[in-house]
mmCIF file of C-alpha atoms and ligand atoms in Angstrom:
data_model
loop_
_atom_site.group_PDB
_atom_site.id
_atom_site.type_symbol
_atom_site.label_atom_id
_atom_site.label_comp_id
_atom_site.label_asym_id
_atom_site.label_seq_id
_atom_site.Cartn_x
_atom_site.Cartn_y
_atom_site.Cartn_z
ATOM 1 C CA ALA H 347 30.383 -4.226 40.423
ATOM 2 C CA LYS H 348 31.710 -6.546 37.337
ATOM 3 C CA PRO H 349 35.183 -8.038 37.947
ATOM 4 C CA THR H 350 37.730 -6.128 36.096
ATOM 5 C CA ILE H 351 39.221 -7.560 32.980
ATOM 6 C CA PHE H 352 43.222 -7.075 33.095
ATOM 7 C CA VAL H 353 44.440 -7.260 29.372
ATOM 8 C CA ILE H 354 48.198 -7.799 29.040
ATOM 9 C CA THR H 355 49.578 -6.802 25.810
ATOM 10 C CA PRO H 356 53.327 -7.408 24.620
ATOM 11 C CA THR H 357 54.041 -5.045 21.794
ATOM 12 C CA TYR H 358 57.392 -3.769 19.827
ATOM 13 C CA ALA H 359 58.372 -1.046 17.589
ATOM 14 C CA ARG H 360 57.705 -1.711 13.877
ATOM 15 C CA LEU H 361 56.200 0.247 11.275
ATOM 16 C CA VAL H 362 52.731 -0.979 12.196
ATOM 17 C CA GLN H 363 52.754 -0.619 15.595
ATOM 18 C CA LYS H 364 50.660 2.456 15.968
ATOM 19 C CA ALA H 365 48.060 1.411 13.559
ATOM 20 C CA GLU H 366 47.708 -1.938 15.913
ATOM 21 C CA LEU H 367 47.648 -0.162 19.082
ATOM 22 C CA THR H 368 44.945 2.332 17.699
ATOM 23 C CA ARG H 369 42.883 -0.428 16.532
ATOM 24 C CA LEU H 370 43.449 -2.353 19.664
ATOM 25 C CA SER H 371 42.709 0.757 22.027
ATOM 26 C CA GLN H 372 39.640 1.587 20.349
ATOM 27 C CA THR H 373 37.956 -2.057 20.730
ATOM 28 C CA PHE H 374 39.009 -1.850 24.494
ATOM 29 C CA LEU H 375 37.381 1.527 24.807
ATOM 30 C CA HIS H 376 34.219 -0.298 24.153
ATOM 31 C CA VAL H 377 34.603 -2.640 26.919
ATOM 32 C CA PRO H 378 33.823 -1.659 30.464
ATOM 33 C CA GLN H 379 35.942 -2.414 33.498
ATOM 34 C CA LEU H 380 38.745 -3.102 31.103
ATOM 35 C CA HIS H 381 42.548 -2.360 32.551
ATOM 36 C CA TRP H 382 44.817 -2.346 29.949
ATOM 37 C CA ILE H 383 48.613 -3.647 30.672
ATOM 38 C CA VAL H 384 50.780 -2.648 27.820
ATOM 39 C CA VAL H 385 54.277 -4.173 27.904
ATOM 40 C CA GLU H 386 56.809 -2.862 25.407
ATOM 41 C CA ASP H 387 59.458 -5.227 24.325
ATOM 42 C CA SER H 388 62.101 -2.469 24.733
ATOM 43 C CA PRO H 389 64.827 -1.382 27.232
ATOM 44 C CA HIS H 390 62.735 1.617 27.808
ATOM 45 C CA LYS H 391 59.173 2.956 27.429
ATOM 46 C CA THR H 392 58.952 4.824 24.099
ATOM 47 C CA PRO H 393 57.308 8.092 23.428
ATOM 48 C CA LEU H 394 55.281 6.800 20.832
ATOM 49 C CA VAL H 395 53.340 4.241 23.270
ATOM 50 C CA THR H 396 53.556 6.698 26.111
ATOM 51 C CA ASP H 397 51.711 9.304 23.930
ATOM 52 C CA LEU H 398 49.143 6.825 22.585
ATOM 53 C CA LEU H 399 48.387 5.722 26.214
ATOM 54 C CA VAL H 400 48.054 9.136 27.272
ATOM 55 C CA LYS H 401 45.129 10.332 24.785
ATOM 56 C CA SER H 402 43.578 6.703 24.783
ATOM 57 C CA GLY H 403 41.047 7.197 27.333
ATOM 58 C CA LEU H 404 41.669 3.855 28.640
ATOM 59 C CA THR H 405 42.625 2.637 32.233
ATOM 60 C CA TYR H 406 46.141 1.387 31.944
ATOM 61 C CA THR H 407 49.596 0.198 33.113
ATOM 62 C CA HIS H 408 52.675 1.039 30.826
ATOM 63 C CA LEU H 409 55.535 -1.283 31.388
ATOM 64 C CA HIS H 410 58.580 -2.509 29.603
ATOM 65 C CA MET H 411 60.666 -5.680 29.197
ATOM 66 C CA PRO H 412 63.202 -5.931 26.733
ATOM 67 C CA THR H 413 63.464 -9.655 25.067
ATOM 68 C CA ALA H 414 66.935 -11.180 25.697
ATOM 69 C CA LYS H 415 69.195 -10.932 22.584
ATOM 70 C CA ASP H 416 69.628 -14.762 22.488
ATOM 71 C CA ARG H 417 65.836 -15.208 22.530
ATOM 72 C CA LYS H 418 64.805 -12.562 20.100
ATOM 73 C CA LEU H 419 63.729 -13.592 16.602
ATOM 74 C CA GLN H 420 66.194 -12.073 14.095
ATOM 75 C CA GLU H 421 65.226 -10.675 10.433
ATOM 76 C CA GLY H 422 64.866 -13.552 8.508
ATOM 77 C CA ASP H 423 64.338 -16.387 10.827
ATOM 78 C CA PRO H 424 61.020 -18.331 10.303
ATOM 79 C CA SER H 425 58.290 -16.844 12.712
ATOM 80 C CA TRP H 426 57.940 -20.635 14.370
ATOM 81 C CA LEU H 427 61.307 -20.545 15.600
ATOM 82 C CA LYS H 428 61.007 -18.509 19.059
ATOM 83 C CA PRO H 429 58.129 -17.998 20.861
ATOM 84 C CA ARG H 430 57.120 -13.897 20.871
ATOM 85 C CA GLY H 431 56.011 -11.998 23.793
ATOM 86 C CA VAL H 432 56.989 -14.376 26.267
ATOM 87 C CA GLU H 433 59.272 -11.978 28.742
ATOM 88 C CA GLN H 434 56.433 -9.152 28.282
ATOM 89 C CA ARG H 435 53.835 -11.425 29.461
ATOM 90 C CA ASN H 436 55.779 -12.428 32.231
ATOM 91 C CA GLU H 437 56.358 -8.979 33.413
ATOM 92 C CA GLY H 438 52.711 -8.254 33.112
ATOM 93 C CA LEU H 439 51.689 -11.055 35.601
ATOM 94 C CA ARG H 440 54.862 -10.058 37.962
ATOM 95 C CA TRP H 441 53.394 -6.304 38.072
ATOM 96 C CA LEU H 442 49.853 -7.983 38.839
ATOM 97 C CA ARG H 443 51.057 -9.820 41.665
ATOM 98 C CA GLU H 444 52.973 -7.096 42.947
ATOM 99 C CA ASP H 445 50.204 -4.315 42.658
ATOM 100 C CA ARG H 446 47.389 -6.645 43.776
ATOM 101 C CA ARG H 447 49.134 -7.806 47.008
ATOM 102 C CA ALA H 448 49.912 -3.878 47.737
ATOM 103 C CA GLN H 449 45.909 -3.119 47.140
ATOM 104 C CA PRO H 450 44.263 -2.661 50.758
ATOM 105 C CA GLY H 451 40.894 -4.364 51.122
ATOM 106 C CA GLY H 452 39.669 -7.768 49.973
ATOM 107 C CA ASP H 453 38.264 -6.722 46.648
ATOM 108 C CA ASN H 454 41.737 -6.539 44.767
ATOM 109 C CA GLN H 455 41.713 -10.017 43.901
ATOM 110 C CA GLN H 456 38.396 -10.222 41.704
ATOM 111 C CA GLY H 457 39.497 -10.030 38.294
ATOM 112 C CA VAL H 458 40.065 -11.722 35.052
ATOM 113 C CA ILE H 459 43.608 -11.807 33.168
ATOM 114 C CA TYR H 460 43.659 -12.384 29.089
ATOM 115 C CA PHE H 461 46.647 -12.119 27.061
ATOM 116 C CA ALA H 462 45.961 -9.869 24.130
ATOM 117 C CA ASP H 463 48.736 -9.610 21.217
ATOM 118 C CA ASP H 464 48.420 -6.452 19.527
ATOM 119 C CA ASP H 465 47.748 -7.929 15.736
ATOM 120 C CA ASN H 466 44.738 -10.207 16.639
ATOM 121 C CA THR H 467 40.986 -9.241 16.241
ATOM 122 C CA TYR H 468 38.473 -9.143 19.208
ATOM 123 C CA SER H 469 35.061 -9.249 19.248
ATOM 124 C CA LEU H 470 33.542 -7.151 22.150
ATOM 125 C CA GLN H 471 31.549 -10.216 23.129
ATOM 126 C CA ILE H 472 34.612 -12.092 24.067
ATOM 127 C CA PHE H 473 35.131 -9.918 26.637
ATOM 128 C CA GLU H 474 31.588 -10.531 28.389
ATOM 129 C CA GLU H 475 32.125 -14.380 27.950
ATOM 130 C CA MET H 476 35.224 -14.159 29.757
ATOM 131 C CA ARG H 477 34.237 -11.937 32.702
ATOM 132 C CA SER H 478 32.668 -14.618 34.593
ATOM 133 C CA THR H 479 35.875 -16.693 34.640
ATOM 134 C CA GLN H 480 36.061 -18.869 37.915
ATOM 135 C CA ARG H 481 39.399 -20.541 37.283
ATOM 136 C CA VAL H 482 40.368 -20.754 33.458
ATOM 137 C CA SER H 483 37.772 -20.180 30.513
ATOM 138 C CA VAL H 484 38.329 -21.191 27.138
ATOM 139 C CA TRP H 485 36.681 -20.875 23.584
ATOM 140 C CA PRO H 486 37.863 -21.308 19.816
ATOM 141 C CA VAL H 487 40.398 -19.030 17.939
ATOM 142 C CA GLY H 488 39.903 -18.298 14.222
ATOM 143 C CA LEU H 489 42.252 -18.292 11.746
ATOM 144 C CA VAL H 490 45.040 -20.196 13.496
ATOM 145 C CA GLY H 491 47.260 -23.350 13.223
ATOM 146 C CA GLY H 492 46.601 -23.763 9.512
ATOM 147 C CA MET H 493 43.147 -24.062 10.156
ATOM 148 C CA LYS H 494 39.536 -21.982 9.995
ATOM 149 C CA TYR H 495 39.861 -22.121 13.657
ATOM 150 C CA GLU H 496 40.858 -24.323 16.588
ATOM 151 C CA ARG H 497 38.561 -25.117 19.669
ATOM 152 C CA PRO H 498 37.924 -26.915 22.571
ATOM 153 C CA VAL H 499 35.513 -29.694 22.152
ATOM 154 C CA VAL H 500 32.530 -29.866 24.653
ATOM 155 C CA GLU H 501 30.362 -32.938 25.602
ATOM 156 C CA GLY H 502 28.055 -32.639 28.641
ATOM 157 C CA GLY H 503 29.197 -29.001 29.341
ATOM 158 C CA LYS H 504 32.862 -30.245 29.637
ATOM 159 C CA VAL H 505 36.020 -29.944 27.505
ATOM 160 C CA VAL H 506 36.887 -33.694 26.407
ATOM 161 C CA ARG H 507 39.376 -32.649 23.820
ATOM 162 C CA PHE H 508 40.693 -30.150 21.244
ATOM 163 C CA HIS H 509 40.119 -29.568 17.626
ATOM 164 C CA THR H 510 43.577 -28.689 16.405
ATOM 165 C CA GLY H 511 45.478 -29.643 13.170
ATOM 166 C CA TRP H 512 48.669 -30.081 15.180
ATOM 167 C CA ARG H 513 50.153 -32.159 18.052
ATOM 168 C CA PRO H 514 46.705 -32.666 19.966
ATOM 169 C CA SER H 515 48.440 -34.529 22.667
ATOM 170 C CA ARG H 516 49.932 -31.181 23.967
ATOM 171 C CA PRO H 517 48.291 -30.484 27.505
ATOM 172 C CA PHE H 518 46.601 -27.389 26.301
ATOM 173 C CA PRO H 519 46.934 -27.269 22.432
ATOM 174 C CA MET H 520 45.280 -23.763 22.360
ATOM 175 C CA ASP H 521 46.315 -20.474 21.120
ATOM 176 C CA MET H 522 47.414 -17.481 23.488
ATOM 177 C CA ALA H 523 43.851 -15.973 22.403
ATOM 178 C CA GLY H 524 41.900 -18.848 23.647
ATOM 179 C CA PHE H 525 41.515 -18.713 27.252
ATOM 180 C CA ALA H 526 41.469 -16.277 30.569
ATOM 181 C CA VAL H 527 42.617 -16.997 33.825
ATOM 182 C CA SER H 528 41.292 -15.447 36.854
ATOM 183 C CA LEU H 529 43.535 -13.030 38.806
ATOM 184 C CA LYS H 530 42.869 -15.211 42.101
ATOM 185 C CA LEU H 531 44.081 -18.552 40.634
ATOM 186 C CA VAL H 532 47.442 -16.526 39.490
ATOM 187 C CA LEU H 533 47.888 -14.922 42.750
ATOM 188 C CA ALA H 534 47.439 -18.223 44.445
ATOM 189 C CA ASN H 535 49.980 -19.912 41.998
ATOM 190 C CA PRO H 536 52.911 -17.266 42.343
ATOM 191 C CA GLU H 537 55.128 -19.364 40.469
ATOM 192 C CA ALA H 538 53.223 -19.776 37.321
ATOM 193 C CA CYS H 539 54.424 -18.205 33.991
ATOM 194 C CA PHE H 540 55.420 -18.539 30.439
ATOM 195 C CA ASP H 541 58.388 -20.743 30.009
ATOM 196 C CA GLY H 542 60.152 -19.164 27.033
ATOM 197 C CA GLU H 543 62.103 -22.493 26.702
ATOM 198 C CA ALA H 544 59.177 -24.535 26.305
ATOM 199 C CA PRO H 545 59.381 -26.658 22.958
ATOM 200 C CA MET H 546 57.302 -24.837 19.977
ATOM 201 C CA GLY H 547 53.633 -24.952 20.742
ATOM 202 C CA PHE H 548 53.996 -25.589 24.458
ATOM 203 C CA LEU H 549 54.177 -22.022 25.648
ATOM 204 C CA GLU H 550 50.253 -21.691 26.383
ATOM 205 C CA SER H 551 50.859 -25.444 28.089
ATOM 206 C CA SER H 552 53.802 -24.218 30.226
ATOM 207 C CA PHE H 553 51.645 -21.430 31.937
ATOM 208 C CA LEU H 554 48.233 -23.215 32.026
ATOM 209 C CA GLN H 555 49.885 -26.680 33.471
ATOM 210 C CA GLY H 556 50.457 -25.392 36.854
ATOM 211 C CA LEU H 557 46.694 -24.015 37.303
ATOM 212 C CA VAL H 558 44.224 -26.324 35.850
ATOM 213 C CA THR H 559 43.084 -29.721 34.551
ATOM 214 C CA MET H 560 41.267 -30.389 30.970
ATOM 215 C CA ASP H 561 38.009 -31.124 32.971
ATOM 216 C CA GLU H 562 38.474 -27.967 35.084
ATOM 217 C CA LEU H 563 38.173 -25.762 31.921
ATOM 218 C CA GLU H 564 35.079 -23.638 31.657
ATOM 219 C CA PRO H 565 33.930 -23.706 27.982
ATOM 220 C CA LYS H 566 32.410 -20.241 26.967
ATOM 221 C CA ALA H 567 31.029 -18.985 23.574
ATOM 222 C CA ASP H 568 28.211 -21.162 23.324
ATOM 223 C CA ASN H 569 30.066 -24.385 24.414
ATOM 224 C CA CYS H 570 32.813 -23.431 22.233
ATOM 225 C CA SER H 571 30.513 -23.307 19.152
ATOM 226 C CA LYS H 572 31.406 -19.566 18.273
ATOM 227 C CA VAL H 573 34.622 -17.869 17.096
ATOM 228 C CA LEU H 574 34.953 -14.457 18.671
ATOM 229 C CA VAL H 575 38.642 -13.700 18.194
ATOM 230 C CA TRP H 576 40.877 -14.522 15.296
ATOM 231 C CA HIS H 577 44.475 -14.913 15.128
ATOM 232 C CA THR H 578 44.857 -12.274 12.364
ATOM 233 C CA ARG H 579 48.503 -11.454 11.331
ATOM 234 C CA THR H 580 49.237 -7.920 9.869
ATOM 235 C CA GLU H 581 51.324 -7.698 6.419
ATOM 236 C CA LYS H 582 54.475 -6.024 6.618
ATOM 237 C CA PRO H 583 54.193 -2.809 4.806
ATOM 238 C CA LYS H 584 56.697 -2.500 1.759
ATOM 239 C CA MET H 585 58.834 0.605 1.969
ATOM 240 C CA LYS H 586 60.282 0.315 -1.592
ATOM 241 C CA ARG H 587 59.506 4.195 -2.392
ATOM 242 C CA GLU H 588 60.086 5.197 1.128
ATOM 243 C CA GLU H 589 63.610 4.028 0.828
ATOM 244 C CA ALA H 590 64.175 5.598 -2.537
ATOM 245 C CA LEU H 591 63.008 9.181 -0.863
ATOM 246 C CA GLN H 592 65.293 8.604 2.196
ATOM 247 C CA ALA H 593 68.390 7.947 -0.345
ATOM 248 C CA GLN H 594 67.483 11.439 -1.606
ATOM 249 C CA GLY H 595 67.227 12.908 1.630
ATOM 250 C CA LEU H 596 63.674 13.472 1.017
ATOM 251 C CA GLY H 597 62.364 10.811 3.175
ATOM 252 C CA SER H 598 59.997 11.563 6.267
ATOM 253 C CA ASP H 599 61.112 10.161 10.178
ATOM 254 C CA ARG H 600 57.560 9.543 11.127
HETATM 255 N N1 LIG I 1188 56.046 -8.894 20.014
HETATM 256 C C1 LIG I 1188 56.966 -8.794 21.042
HETATM 257 N N2 LIG I 1188 58.413 -8.643 20.552
HETATM 258 C C2 LIG I 1188 58.668 -9.146 19.464
HETATM 259 C C3 LIG I 1188 57.737 -9.828 18.524
HETATM 260 C C4 LIG I 1188 56.320 -9.895 18.799
HETATM 261 O O1 LIG I 1188 56.511 -8.165 22.057
HETATM 262 O O2 LIG I 1188 60.002 -9.230 19.069
HETATM 263 C C5 LIG I 1188 54.584 -9.062 20.567
HETATM 264 C C6 LIG I 1188 53.727 -8.764 19.404
HETATM 265 O O3 LIG I 1188 53.308 -7.612 19.213
HETATM 266 C C7 LIG I 1188 52.443 -9.433 19.685
HETATM 267 C C8 LIG I 1188 52.889 -10.805 20.231
HETATM 268 O O4 LIG I 1188 54.160 -10.416 20.772
HETATM 269 O O5 LIG I 1188 51.635 -8.680 20.669
HETATM 270 C C9 LIG I 1188 53.061 -12.076 19.647
HETATM 271 O O6 LIG I 1188 53.716 -11.842 18.463
HETATM 272 P P1 LIG I 1188 53.055 -11.878 16.875
HETATM 273 O O7 LIG I 1188 51.756 -11.303 16.609
HETATM 274 O O8 LIG I 1188 54.329 -11.620 15.872
HETATM 275 O O9 LIG I 1188 53.064 -13.675 17.044
HETATM 276 P P2 LIG I 1188 52.203 -14.333 16.063
HETATM 277 O O10 LIG I 1188 51.168 -13.810 15.531
HETATM 278 O O11 LIG I 1188 53.308 -14.789 14.734
HETATM 279 O O12 LIG I 1188 52.035 -15.762 16.865
HETATM 280 MN MN1 LIG I 1189 50.106 -12.206 16.113
#
């Protein structure tokens, strides 16, 4: 059997949430052996996400973990000020460690973990690339870091450096969308998680540092020459007319 891909997605309530999760879930429907772990940034599971998951046709686990108030980005803050989705990704890892320990049989440690934000764009091919991950696999990410793409540079089949516009000296100067980790490695390193206090740009490194070294990285996507995932960001919809209707008592709450 193919190894299962466990996809951990942090998500939070906003106007575009249902649209994002609809697009994402319909991409995942095309991927065999995928288990979606959706972690709401919320003090409780919301009906919107519950309903969407029930109707999705996917194998999923629905979790929630609110971001601590002092860690949460406030309206008007620049987006780089605080890392987003940290507690949610860690909650997904906690659930996996717990669940996989409890499962009987020897097959339950087979699998690959991928962190998929709800607004990115994923080619189906990237899932087949990551499925053979032994420890940590890596590939390019498009439209990120103020560049067309960032990527690991491969020489002689090994990652030797990173093509990135900013602080290439970081241990792993990669976006969250640019790597996958084997379940076995995560289970063997029970302390590995994302450090929300890590300096800007070091979130991915805070997790990967305890798991691998650069020369152990497994390059995918044709020696990291193909872009198969994009760090797209959705524009915040304007609600000028909606607000005018609300003021007249004619607004919709949906
Ligand atoms: N996210 C979250 N809570 C927040 C902000 C973001 O759970 O307060 C999630 C979001 O849904 C996404 C991930 O964290 O899956 C990364 O957030 P975002 O896409 O806003 O980050 P960026 O693209 O700016 O790096
Ligand atoms: Mn994003």
